[in-house]
Coordinates of N, CA, C and O and ligand atoms in Angstrom, one line a residue:
X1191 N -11.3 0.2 -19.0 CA -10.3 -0.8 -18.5 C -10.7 -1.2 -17.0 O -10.6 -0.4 -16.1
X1192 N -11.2 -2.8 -16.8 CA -11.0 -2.8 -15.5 C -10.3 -2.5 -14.3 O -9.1 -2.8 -14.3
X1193 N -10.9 -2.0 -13.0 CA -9.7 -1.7 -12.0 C -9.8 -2.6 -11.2 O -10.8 -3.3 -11.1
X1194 N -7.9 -2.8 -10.1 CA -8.6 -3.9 -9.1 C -7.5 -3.0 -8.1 O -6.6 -2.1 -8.3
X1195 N -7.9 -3.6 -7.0 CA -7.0 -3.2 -5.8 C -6.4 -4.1 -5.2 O -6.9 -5.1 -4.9
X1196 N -5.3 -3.9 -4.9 CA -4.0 -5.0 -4.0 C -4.0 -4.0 -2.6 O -3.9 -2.7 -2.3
X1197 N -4.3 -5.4 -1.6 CA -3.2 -4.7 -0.3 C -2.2 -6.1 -0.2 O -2.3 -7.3 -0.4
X1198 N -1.0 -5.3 0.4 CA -0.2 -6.3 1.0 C 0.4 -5.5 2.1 O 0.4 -4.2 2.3
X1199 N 1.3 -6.8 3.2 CA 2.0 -5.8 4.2 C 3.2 -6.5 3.8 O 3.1 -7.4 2.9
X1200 N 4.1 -6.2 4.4 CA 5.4 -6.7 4.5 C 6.2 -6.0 5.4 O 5.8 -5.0 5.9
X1201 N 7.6 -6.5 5.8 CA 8.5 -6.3 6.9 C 9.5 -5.6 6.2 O 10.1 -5.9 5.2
X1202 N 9.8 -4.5 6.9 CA 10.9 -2.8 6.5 C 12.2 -4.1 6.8 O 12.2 -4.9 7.6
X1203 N 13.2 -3.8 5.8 CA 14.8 -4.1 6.2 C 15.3 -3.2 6.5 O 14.9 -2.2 5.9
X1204 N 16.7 -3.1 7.8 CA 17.1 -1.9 8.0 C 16.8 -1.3 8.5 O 15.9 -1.5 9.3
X1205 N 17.5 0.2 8.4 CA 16.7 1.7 8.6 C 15.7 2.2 7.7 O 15.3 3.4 7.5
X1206 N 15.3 1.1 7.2 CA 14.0 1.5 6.3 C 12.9 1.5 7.4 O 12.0 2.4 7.3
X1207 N 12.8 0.7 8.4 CA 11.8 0.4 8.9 C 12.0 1.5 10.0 O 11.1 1.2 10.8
X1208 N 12.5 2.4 10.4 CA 11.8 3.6 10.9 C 12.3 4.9 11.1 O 11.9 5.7 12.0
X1209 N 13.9 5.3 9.9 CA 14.1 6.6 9.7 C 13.5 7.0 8.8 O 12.9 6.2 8.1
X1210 N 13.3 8.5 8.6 CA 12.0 9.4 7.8 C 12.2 9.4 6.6 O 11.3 9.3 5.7
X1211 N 14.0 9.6 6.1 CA 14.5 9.6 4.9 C 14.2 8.3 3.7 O 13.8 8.4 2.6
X1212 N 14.6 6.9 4.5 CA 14.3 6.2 3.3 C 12.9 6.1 2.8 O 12.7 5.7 1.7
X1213 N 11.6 6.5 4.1 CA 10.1 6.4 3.7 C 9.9 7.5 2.5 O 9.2 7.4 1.5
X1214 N 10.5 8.6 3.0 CA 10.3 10.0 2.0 C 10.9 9.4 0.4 O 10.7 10.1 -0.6
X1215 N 11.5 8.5 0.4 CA 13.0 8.1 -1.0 C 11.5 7.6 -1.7 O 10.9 8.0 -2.7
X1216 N 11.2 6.6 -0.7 CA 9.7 5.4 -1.3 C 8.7 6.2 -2.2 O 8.3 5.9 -3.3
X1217 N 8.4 7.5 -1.2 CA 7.4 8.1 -1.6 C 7.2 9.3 -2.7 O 6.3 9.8 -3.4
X1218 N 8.4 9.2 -2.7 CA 8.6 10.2 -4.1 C 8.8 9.5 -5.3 O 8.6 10.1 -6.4
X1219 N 9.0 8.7 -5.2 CA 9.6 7.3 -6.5 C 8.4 7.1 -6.8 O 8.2 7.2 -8.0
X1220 N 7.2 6.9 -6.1 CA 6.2 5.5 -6.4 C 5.0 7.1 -6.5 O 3.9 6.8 -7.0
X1221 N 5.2 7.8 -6.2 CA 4.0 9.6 -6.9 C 4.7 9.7 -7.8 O 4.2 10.7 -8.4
X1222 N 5.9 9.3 -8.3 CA 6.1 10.1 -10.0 C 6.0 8.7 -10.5 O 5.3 9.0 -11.5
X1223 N 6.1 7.3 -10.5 CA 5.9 6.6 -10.9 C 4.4 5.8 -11.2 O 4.2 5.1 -12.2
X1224 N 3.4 6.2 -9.9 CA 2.3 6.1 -10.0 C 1.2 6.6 -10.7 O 0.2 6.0 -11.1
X1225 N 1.8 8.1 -10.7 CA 1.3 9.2 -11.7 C 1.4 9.1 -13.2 O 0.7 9.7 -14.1
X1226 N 2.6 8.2 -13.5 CA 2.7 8.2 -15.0 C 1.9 6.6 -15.2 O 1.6 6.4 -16.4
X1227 N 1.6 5.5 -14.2 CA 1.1 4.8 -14.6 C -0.4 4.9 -14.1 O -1.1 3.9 -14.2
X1228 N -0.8 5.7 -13.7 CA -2.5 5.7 -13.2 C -2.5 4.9 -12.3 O -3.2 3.9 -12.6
X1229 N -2.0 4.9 -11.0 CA -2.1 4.0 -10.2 C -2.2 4.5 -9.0 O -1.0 4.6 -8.5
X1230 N -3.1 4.9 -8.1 CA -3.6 5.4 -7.3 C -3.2 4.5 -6.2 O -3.0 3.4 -6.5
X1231 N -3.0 4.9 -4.2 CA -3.2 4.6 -3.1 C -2.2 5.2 -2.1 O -1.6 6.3 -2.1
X1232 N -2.3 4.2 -1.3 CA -1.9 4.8 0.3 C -0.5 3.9 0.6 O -0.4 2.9 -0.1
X1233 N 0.5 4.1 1.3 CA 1.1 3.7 1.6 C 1.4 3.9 3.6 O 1.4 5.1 4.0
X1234 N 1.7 2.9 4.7 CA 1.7 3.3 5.6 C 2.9 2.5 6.2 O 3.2 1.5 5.6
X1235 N 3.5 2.7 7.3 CA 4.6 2.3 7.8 C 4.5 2.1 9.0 O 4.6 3.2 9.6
X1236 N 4.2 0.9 10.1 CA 4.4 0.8 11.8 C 5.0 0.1 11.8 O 5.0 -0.8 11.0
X1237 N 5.9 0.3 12.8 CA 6.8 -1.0 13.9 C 7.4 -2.1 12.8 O 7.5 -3.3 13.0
X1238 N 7.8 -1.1 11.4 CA 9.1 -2.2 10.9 C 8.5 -2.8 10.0 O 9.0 -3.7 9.3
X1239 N 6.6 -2.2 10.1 CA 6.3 -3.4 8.7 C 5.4 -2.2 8.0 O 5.0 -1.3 8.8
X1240 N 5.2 -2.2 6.8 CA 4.3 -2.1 5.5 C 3.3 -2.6 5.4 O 3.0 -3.7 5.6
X1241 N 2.6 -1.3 5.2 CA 1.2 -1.7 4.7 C 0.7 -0.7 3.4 O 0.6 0.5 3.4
X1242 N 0.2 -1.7 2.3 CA 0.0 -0.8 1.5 C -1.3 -1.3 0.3 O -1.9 -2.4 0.1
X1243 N -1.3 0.1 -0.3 CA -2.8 -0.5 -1.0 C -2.6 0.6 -2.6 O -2.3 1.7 -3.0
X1244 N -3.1 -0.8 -3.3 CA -2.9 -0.2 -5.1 C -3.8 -0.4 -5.6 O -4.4 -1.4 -5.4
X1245 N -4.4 0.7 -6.5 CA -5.0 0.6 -7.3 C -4.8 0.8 -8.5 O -3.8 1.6 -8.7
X1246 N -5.6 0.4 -9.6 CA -5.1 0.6 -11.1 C -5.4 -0.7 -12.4 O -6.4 -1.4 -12.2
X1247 N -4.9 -0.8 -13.1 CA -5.4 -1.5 -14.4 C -4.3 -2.5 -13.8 O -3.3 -2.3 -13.1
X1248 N -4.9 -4.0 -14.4 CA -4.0 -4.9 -14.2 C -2.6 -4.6 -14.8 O -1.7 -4.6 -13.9
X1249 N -2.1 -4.3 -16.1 CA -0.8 -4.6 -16.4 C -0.1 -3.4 -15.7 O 1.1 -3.6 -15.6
X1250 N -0.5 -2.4 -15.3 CA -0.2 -1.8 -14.4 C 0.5 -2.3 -12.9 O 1.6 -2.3 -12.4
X1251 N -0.7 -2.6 -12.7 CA -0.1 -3.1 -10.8 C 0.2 -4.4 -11.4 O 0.8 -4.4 -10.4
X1252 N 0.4 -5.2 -12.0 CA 1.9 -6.5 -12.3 C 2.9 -6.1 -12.4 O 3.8 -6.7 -11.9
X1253 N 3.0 -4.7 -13.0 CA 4.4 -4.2 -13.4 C 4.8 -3.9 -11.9 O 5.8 -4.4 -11.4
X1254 N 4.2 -3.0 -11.1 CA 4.9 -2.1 -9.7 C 4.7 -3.4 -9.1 O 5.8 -3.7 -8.6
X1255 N 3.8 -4.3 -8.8 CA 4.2 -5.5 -8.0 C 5.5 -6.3 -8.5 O 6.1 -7.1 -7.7
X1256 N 5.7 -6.1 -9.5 CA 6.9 -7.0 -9.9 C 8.0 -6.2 -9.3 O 8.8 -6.7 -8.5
X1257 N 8.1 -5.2 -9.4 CA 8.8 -4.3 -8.6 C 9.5 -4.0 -7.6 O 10.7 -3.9 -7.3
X1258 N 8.1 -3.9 -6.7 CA 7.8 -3.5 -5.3 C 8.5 -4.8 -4.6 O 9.3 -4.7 -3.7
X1259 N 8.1 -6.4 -5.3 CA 8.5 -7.5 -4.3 C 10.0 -8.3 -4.6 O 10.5 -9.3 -4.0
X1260 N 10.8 -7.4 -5.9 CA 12.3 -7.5 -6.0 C 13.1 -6.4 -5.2 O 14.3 -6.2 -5.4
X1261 N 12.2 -5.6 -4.2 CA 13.1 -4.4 -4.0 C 13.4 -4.8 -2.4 O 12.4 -4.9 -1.6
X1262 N 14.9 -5.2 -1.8 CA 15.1 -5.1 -0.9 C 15.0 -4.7 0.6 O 15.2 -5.2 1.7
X1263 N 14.5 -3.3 0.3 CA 14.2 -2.3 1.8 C 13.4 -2.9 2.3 O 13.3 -2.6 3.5
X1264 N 12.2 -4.3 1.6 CA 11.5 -5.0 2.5 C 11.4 -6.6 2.0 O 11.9 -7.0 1.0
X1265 N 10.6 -7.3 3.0 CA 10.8 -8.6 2.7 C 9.7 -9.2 3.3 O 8.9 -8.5 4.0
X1266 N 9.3 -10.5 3.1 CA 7.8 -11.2 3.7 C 6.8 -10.3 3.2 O 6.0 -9.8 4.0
X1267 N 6.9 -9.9 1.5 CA 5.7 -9.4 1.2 C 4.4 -10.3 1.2 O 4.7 -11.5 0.9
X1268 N 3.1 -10.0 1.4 CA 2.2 -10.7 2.0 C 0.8 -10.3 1.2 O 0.2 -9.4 1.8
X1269 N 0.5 -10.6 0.4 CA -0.8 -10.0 -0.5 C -2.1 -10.0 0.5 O -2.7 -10.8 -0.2
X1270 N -2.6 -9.8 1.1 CA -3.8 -9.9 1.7 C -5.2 -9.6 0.9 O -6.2 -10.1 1.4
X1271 N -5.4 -9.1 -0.1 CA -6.4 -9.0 -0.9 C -6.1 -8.2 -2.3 O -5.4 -7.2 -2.5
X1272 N -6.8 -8.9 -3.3 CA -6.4 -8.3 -5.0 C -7.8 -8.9 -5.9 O -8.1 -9.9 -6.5
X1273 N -8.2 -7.9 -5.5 CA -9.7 -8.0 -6.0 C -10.5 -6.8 -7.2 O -10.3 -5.6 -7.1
X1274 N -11.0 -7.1 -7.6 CA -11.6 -6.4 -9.0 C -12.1 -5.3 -8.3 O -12.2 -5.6 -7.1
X1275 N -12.6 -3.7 -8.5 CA -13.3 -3.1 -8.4 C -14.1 -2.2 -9.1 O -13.7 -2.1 -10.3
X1276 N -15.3 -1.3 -8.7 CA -15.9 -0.7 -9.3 C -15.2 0.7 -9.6 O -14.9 1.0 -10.8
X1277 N -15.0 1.3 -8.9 CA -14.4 2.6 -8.7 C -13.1 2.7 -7.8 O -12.9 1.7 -7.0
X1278 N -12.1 3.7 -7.8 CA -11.1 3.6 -7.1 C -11.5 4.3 -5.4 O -12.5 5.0 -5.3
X1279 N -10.9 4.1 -4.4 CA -11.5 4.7 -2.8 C -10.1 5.6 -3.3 O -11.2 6.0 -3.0
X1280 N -9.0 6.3 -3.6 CA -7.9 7.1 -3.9 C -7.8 7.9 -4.6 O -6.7 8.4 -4.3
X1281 N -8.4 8.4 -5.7 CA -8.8 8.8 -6.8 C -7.2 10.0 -6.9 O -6.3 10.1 -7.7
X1282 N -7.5 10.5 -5.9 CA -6.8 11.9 -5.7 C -5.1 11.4 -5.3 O -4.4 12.4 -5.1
X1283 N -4.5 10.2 -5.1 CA -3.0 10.1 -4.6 C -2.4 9.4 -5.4 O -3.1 8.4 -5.7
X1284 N -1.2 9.4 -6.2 CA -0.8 8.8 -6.5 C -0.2 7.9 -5.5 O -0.1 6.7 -5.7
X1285 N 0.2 8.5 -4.4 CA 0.9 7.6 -3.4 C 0.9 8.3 -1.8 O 1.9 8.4 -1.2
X1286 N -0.4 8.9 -1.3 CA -0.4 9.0 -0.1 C 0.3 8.4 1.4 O 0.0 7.3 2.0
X1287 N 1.0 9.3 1.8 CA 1.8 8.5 2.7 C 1.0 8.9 4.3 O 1.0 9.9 5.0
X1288 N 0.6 7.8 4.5 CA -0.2 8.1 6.2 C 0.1 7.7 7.3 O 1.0 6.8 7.1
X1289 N -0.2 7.9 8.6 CA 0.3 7.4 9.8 C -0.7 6.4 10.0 O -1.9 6.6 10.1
X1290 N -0.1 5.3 10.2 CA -1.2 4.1 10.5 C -2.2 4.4 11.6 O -2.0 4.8 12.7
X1291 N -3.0 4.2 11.1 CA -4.2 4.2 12.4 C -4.4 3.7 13.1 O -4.0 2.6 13.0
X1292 N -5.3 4.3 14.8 CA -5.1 2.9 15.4 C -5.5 1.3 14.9 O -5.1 0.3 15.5
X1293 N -6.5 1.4 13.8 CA -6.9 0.2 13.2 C -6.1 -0.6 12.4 O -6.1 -1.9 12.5
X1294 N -5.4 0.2 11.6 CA -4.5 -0.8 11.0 C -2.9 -0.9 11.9 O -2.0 -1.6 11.5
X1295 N -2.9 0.0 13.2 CA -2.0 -0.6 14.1 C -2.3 -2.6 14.7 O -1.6 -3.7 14.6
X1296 N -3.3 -2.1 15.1 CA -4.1 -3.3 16.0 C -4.2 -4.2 14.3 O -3.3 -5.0 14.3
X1297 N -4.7 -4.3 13.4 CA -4.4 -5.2 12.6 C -2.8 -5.9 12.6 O -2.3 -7.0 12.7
X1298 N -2.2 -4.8 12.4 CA -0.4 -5.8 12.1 C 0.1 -5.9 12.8 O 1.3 -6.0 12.6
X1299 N -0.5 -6.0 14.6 CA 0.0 -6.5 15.4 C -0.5 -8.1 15.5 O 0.3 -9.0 15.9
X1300 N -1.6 -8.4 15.0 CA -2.3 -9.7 14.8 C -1.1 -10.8 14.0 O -0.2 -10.2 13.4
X1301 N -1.1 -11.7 14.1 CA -0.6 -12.7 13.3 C -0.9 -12.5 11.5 O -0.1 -12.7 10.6
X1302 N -2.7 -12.1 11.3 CA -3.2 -12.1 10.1 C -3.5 -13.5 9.3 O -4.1 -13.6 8.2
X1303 N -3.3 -14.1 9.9 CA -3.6 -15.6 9.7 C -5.3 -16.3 9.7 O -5.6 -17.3 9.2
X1304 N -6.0 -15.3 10.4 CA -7.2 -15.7 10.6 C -7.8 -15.9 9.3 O -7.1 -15.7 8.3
X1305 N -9.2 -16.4 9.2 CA -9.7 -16.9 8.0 C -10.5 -15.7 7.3 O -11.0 -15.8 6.2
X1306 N -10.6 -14.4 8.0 CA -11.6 -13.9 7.9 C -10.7 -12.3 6.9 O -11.4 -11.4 6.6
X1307 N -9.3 -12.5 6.7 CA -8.6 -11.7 6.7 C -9.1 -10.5 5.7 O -9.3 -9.3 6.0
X1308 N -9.4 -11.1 4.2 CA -10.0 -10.1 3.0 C -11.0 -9.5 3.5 O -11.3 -8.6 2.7
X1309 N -11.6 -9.5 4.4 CA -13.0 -8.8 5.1 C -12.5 -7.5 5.8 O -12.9 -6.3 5.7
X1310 N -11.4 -8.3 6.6 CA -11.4 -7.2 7.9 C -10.2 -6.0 6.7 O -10.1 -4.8 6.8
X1311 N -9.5 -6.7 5.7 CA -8.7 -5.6 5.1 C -9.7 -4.5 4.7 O -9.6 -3.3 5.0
X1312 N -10.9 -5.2 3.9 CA -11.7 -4.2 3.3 C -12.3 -3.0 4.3 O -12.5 -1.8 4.2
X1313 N -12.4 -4.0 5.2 CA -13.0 -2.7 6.2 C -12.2 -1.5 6.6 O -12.5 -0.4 6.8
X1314 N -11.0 -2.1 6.7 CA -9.9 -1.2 7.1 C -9.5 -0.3 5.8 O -9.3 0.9 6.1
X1315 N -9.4 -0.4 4.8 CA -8.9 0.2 3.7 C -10.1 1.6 3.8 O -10.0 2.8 3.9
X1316 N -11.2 0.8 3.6 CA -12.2 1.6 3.4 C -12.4 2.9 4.6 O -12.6 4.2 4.6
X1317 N -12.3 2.1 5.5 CA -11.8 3.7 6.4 C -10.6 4.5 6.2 O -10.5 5.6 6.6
X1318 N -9.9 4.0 5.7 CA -8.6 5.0 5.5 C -9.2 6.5 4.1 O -8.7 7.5 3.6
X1319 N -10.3 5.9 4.0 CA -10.9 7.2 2.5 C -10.9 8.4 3.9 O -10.2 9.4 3.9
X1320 N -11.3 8.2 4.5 CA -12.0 9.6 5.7 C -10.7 10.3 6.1 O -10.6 11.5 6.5
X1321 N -9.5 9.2 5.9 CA -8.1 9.7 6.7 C -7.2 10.5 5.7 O -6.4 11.4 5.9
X1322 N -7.5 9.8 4.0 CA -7.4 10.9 3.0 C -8.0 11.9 2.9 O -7.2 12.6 2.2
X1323 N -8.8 12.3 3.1 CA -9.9 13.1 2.8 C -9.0 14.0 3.8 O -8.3 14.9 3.5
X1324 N -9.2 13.7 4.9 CA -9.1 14.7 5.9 C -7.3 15.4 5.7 O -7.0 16.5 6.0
X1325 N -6.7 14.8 5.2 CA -5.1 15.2 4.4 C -4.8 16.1 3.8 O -3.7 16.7 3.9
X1326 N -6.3 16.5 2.6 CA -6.3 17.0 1.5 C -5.5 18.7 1.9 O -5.4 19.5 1.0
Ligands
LIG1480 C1 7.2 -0.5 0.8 C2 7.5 -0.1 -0.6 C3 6.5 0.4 -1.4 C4 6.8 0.9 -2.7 N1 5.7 1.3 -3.5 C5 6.0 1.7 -4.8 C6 4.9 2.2 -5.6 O1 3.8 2.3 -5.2 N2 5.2 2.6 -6.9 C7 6.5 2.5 -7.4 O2 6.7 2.8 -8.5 N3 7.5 2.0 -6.6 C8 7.3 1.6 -5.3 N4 8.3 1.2 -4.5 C9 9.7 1.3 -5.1 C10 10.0 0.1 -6.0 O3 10.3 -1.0 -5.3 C11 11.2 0.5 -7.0 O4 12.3 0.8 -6.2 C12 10.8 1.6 -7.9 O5 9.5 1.4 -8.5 C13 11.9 1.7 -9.0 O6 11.5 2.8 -9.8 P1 12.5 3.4 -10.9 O7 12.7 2.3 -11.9 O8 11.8 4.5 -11.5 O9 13.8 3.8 -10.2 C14 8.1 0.8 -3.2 C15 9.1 0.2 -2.4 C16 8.8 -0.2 -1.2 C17 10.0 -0.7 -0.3

């Protein structure tokens, strides 16, 4: 089965965007839900916005995207890249919850508008393998 990967960011509503309880609510829902659908990644939270990254079989990530972008606690979801891949960079999380780095800080402080944006995600994602790794 082909795999592909989604990132998107979007904007926390509420006290979503920076008490510990509703992020911990996210994170337990989307590891028992990710786990029964084989859907692997990271989830990260700064300054009120989302950033997050899926992997898995398409009818998979349609379903939790259909989901994820009817669910209120956020809004101005924003796809930044959903591209085919060879292998998953997550293998190991159903839904790893990380502290943004300083790279993907300095990313979502940017507008994101630039032309170059699927580039600079990949590069960012792909560093976040070392920030899993190092979790284990
Ligand atoms: C920022 C954010 C990320 C989310 N990520 C996931 C996810 O990876 N997997 C998932 O199943 N639900 C995720 N959710 C929750 C879904 O929107 C939805 O509430 C949940 O899938 C419903 O699951 P249930 O039908 O088992 O109650 C996320 C919600 C938010 C706000």
């Amino acid at each position: 089965m082909a795999l592909f990967r989604i990132v998107y960011v979007s904007e926390a509503t509420g006290s979503v965007g920076s008490g510990l309880m509703p992020l911990i609510d996210i994170i337990g829902v989307s590891e028992q839900n990710n786990r029964r659908d084989h859907l692997t990644g990271v989830l990260m939270r700064h300054d009120g916005r989302f950033f997050q990254v899926l992997e898995g079989a398409r009818p998979d990530l349609n379903r939790v995207m259909a989901r994820v972008s009817n669910d209120r606690r956020h809004d101005n979801l924003r796809t930044l890249s959903d591209q085919p891949i060879s292998e998953r960079l997550f293998p190991a999380w159903a839904m790893a919850r990380l502290e943004a780095t300083p790279e993907v800080e300095a990313f979502l402080a940017t507008d994101m508008t630039q032309a170059d944006v699927p580039a600079e995600v990949d590069r960012l994602v792909a560093g976040l393998v070392q920030t899993t790794a190092d979790a284990v």
